[in-house]
Short mmCIF file of C-alpha atoms and ligand atoms in Angstrom, two decimals:
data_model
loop_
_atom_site.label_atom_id
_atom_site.label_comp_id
_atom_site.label_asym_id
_atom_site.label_seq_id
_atom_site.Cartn_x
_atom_site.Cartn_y
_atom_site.Cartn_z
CA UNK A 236 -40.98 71.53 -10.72
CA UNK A 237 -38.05 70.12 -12.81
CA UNK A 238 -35.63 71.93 -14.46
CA UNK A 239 -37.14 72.14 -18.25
CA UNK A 240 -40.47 72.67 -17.21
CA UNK A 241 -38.95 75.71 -15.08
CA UNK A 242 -36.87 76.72 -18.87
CA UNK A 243 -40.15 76.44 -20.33
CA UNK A 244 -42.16 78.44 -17.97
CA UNK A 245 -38.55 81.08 -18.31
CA UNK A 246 -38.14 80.76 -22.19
CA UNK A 247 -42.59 81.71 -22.65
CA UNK A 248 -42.07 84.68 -19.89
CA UNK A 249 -38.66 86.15 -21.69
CA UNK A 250 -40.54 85.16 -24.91
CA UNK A 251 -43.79 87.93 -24.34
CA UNK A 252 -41.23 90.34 -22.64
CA UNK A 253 -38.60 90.88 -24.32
CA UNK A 254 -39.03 93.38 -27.57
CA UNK A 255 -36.98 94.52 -30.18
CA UNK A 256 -38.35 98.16 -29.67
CA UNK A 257 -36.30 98.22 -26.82
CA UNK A 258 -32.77 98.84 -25.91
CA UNK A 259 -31.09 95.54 -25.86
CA UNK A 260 -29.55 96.48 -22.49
CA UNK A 261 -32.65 97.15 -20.79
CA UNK A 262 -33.65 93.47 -22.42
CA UNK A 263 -30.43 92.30 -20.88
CA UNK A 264 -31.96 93.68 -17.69
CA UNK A 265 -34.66 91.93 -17.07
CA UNK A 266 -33.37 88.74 -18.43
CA UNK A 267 -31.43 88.57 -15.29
CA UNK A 268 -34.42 89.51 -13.38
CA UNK A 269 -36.70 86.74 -15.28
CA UNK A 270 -33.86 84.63 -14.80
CA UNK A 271 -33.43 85.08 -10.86
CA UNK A 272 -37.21 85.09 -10.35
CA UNK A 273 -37.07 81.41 -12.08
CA UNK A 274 -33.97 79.90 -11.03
CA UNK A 275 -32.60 81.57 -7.86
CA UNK A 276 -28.77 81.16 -8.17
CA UNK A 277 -26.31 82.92 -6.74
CA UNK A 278 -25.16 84.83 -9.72
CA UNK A 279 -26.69 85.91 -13.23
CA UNK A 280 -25.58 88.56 -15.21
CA UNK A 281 -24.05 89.77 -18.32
CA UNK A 282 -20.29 90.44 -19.46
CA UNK A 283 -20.18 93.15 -22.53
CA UNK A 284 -17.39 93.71 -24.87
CA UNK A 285 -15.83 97.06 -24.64
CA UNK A 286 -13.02 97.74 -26.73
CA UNK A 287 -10.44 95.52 -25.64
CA UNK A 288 -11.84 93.49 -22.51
CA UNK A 289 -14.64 92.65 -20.97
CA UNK A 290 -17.15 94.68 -18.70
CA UNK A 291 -19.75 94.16 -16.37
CA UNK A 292 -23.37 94.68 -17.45
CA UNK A 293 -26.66 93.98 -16.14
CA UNK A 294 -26.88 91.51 -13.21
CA UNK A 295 -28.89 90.30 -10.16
CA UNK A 296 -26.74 88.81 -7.32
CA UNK A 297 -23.53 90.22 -4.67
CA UNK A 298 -21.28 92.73 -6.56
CA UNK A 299 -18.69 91.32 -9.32
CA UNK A 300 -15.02 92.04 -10.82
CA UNK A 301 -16.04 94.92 -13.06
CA UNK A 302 -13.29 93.83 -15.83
CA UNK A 303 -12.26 90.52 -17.90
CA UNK A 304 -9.52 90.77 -19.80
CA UNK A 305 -9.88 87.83 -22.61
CA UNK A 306 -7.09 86.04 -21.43
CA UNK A 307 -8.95 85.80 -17.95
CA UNK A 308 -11.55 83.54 -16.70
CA UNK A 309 -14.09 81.33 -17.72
CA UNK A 310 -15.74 84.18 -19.25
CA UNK A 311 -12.18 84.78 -21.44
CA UNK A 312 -12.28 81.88 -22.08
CA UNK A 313 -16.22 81.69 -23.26
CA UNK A 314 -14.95 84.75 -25.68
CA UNK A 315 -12.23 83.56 -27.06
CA UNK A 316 -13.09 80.08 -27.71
CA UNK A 317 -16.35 81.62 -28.77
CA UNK A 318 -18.27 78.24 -27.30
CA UNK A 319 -20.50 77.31 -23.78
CA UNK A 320 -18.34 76.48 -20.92
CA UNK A 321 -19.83 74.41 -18.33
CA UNK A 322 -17.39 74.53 -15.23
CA UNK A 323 -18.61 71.39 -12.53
CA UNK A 324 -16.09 72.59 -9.94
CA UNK A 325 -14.52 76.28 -10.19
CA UNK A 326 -11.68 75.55 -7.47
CA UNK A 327 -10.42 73.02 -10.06
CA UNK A 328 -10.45 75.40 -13.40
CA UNK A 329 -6.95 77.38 -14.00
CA UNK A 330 -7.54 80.79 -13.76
CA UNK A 331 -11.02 81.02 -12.77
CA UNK A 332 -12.24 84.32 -11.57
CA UNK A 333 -13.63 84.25 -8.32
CA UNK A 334 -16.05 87.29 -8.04
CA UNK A 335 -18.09 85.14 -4.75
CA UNK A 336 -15.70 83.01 -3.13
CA UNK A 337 -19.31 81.13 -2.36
CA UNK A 338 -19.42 79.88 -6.27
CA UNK A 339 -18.78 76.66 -6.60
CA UNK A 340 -20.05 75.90 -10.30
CA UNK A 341 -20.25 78.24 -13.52
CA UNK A 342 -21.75 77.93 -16.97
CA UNK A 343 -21.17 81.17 -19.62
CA UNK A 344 -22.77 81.17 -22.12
CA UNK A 345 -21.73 83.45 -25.06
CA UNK A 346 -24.32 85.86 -27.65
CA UNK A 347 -23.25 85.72 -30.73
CA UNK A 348 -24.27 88.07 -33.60
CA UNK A 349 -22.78 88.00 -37.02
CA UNK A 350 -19.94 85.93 -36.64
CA UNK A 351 -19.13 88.17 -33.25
CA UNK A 352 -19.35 87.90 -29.47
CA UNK A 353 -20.60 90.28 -27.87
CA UNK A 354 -21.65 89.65 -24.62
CA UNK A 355 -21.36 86.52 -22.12
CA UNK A 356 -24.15 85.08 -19.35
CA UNK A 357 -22.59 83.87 -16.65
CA UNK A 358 -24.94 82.16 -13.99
CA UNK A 359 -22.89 80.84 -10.74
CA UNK A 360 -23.84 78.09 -8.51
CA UNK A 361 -23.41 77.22 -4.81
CA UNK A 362 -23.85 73.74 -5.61
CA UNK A 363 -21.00 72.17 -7.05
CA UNK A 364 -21.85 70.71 -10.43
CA UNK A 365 -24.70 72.26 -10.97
CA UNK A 366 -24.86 73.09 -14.75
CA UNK A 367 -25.45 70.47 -17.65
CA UNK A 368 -26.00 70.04 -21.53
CA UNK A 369 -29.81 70.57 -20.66
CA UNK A 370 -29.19 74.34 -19.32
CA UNK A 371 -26.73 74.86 -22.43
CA UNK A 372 -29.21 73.95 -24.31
CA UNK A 373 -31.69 76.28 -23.55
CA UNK A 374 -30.06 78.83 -22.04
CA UNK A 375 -28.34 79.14 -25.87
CA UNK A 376 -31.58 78.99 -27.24
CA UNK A 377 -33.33 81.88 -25.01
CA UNK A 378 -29.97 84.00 -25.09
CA UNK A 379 -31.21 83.98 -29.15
CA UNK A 380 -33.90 86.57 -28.06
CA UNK A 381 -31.02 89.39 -27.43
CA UNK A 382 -29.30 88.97 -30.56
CA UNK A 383 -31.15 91.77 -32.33
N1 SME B 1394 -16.12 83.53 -12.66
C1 SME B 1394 -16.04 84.33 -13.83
C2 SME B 1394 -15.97 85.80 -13.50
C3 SME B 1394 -17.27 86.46 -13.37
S1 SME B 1394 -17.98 86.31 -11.86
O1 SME B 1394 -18.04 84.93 -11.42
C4 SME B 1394 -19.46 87.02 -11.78
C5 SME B 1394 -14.83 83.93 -14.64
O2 SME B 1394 -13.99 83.15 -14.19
O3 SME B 1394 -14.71 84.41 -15.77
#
């Protein structure tokens, strides 16, 4: 199966699952697991802001740095510049976190709600240049589904 018919088959499934009646961390939840099920990476899971950095929320892959500061990282970076990063090759971006020294590619993605981030997805890759304006695309468009 290609890649957008796999989003498609992801963005219908997240689509009937995820509710508003529900705690948007639970939601966060089994994105990740809807997300794995789907796509298989390495890594998916979610960064939150708390206070003044960044934490580690709901994920499905190996255990991960538990804090970002916003100066840190792809995912700092995500925050602050308050865009997508797609990362082809992490060994060559300055300052990249390495959580899995098995990563080799990154996109984060961040959820924006009134003008605010407020969480990041960051999905890791063993392949190296894995991510591309197709899985910005819709991974921006099914992240919408958490921003209640
Ligand atoms: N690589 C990320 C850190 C998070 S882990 O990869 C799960 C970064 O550079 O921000």
């Amino acid at each position: 199966m290609n890649k957008e018919s796999k989003y498609a088959q992801f963005y219908s499934e997240l689509e009937a699952l995820i509710s508003e009646d529900d705690a948007v961390i639970s939601s966060l939840s089994n994105f990740c697991a809807i997300h794995e099920k789907h796509f298989k990476q390495h890594w998916v899971g979610f960064y939150l802001l708390h206070e003044n950095q960044l934490i580690l929320g709901p994920f499905q892959g190996p255990v991960a740095c538990t804090r970002i500061r916003f100066s840190q990282g792809v995912c700092g970076a995500s925050y602050t510049q308050m865009k997508t990063i797609i990362v082809p090759d992490v060994h060559k971006y300055p300052g990249h976190i390495a959580c899995s020294g098995l990563t080799n590619s990154e996109i984060v993605v961040p959820l924006i709600k009134d003008g605010k981030c407020w969480a990041l997805l960051d999905v890791d890759s063993l392949e190296f240049d894995n991510f591309d304006e197709m899985d910005q695309k819709y991974l921006e468009e099914a992240l919408t589904l958490l921003n209640y």
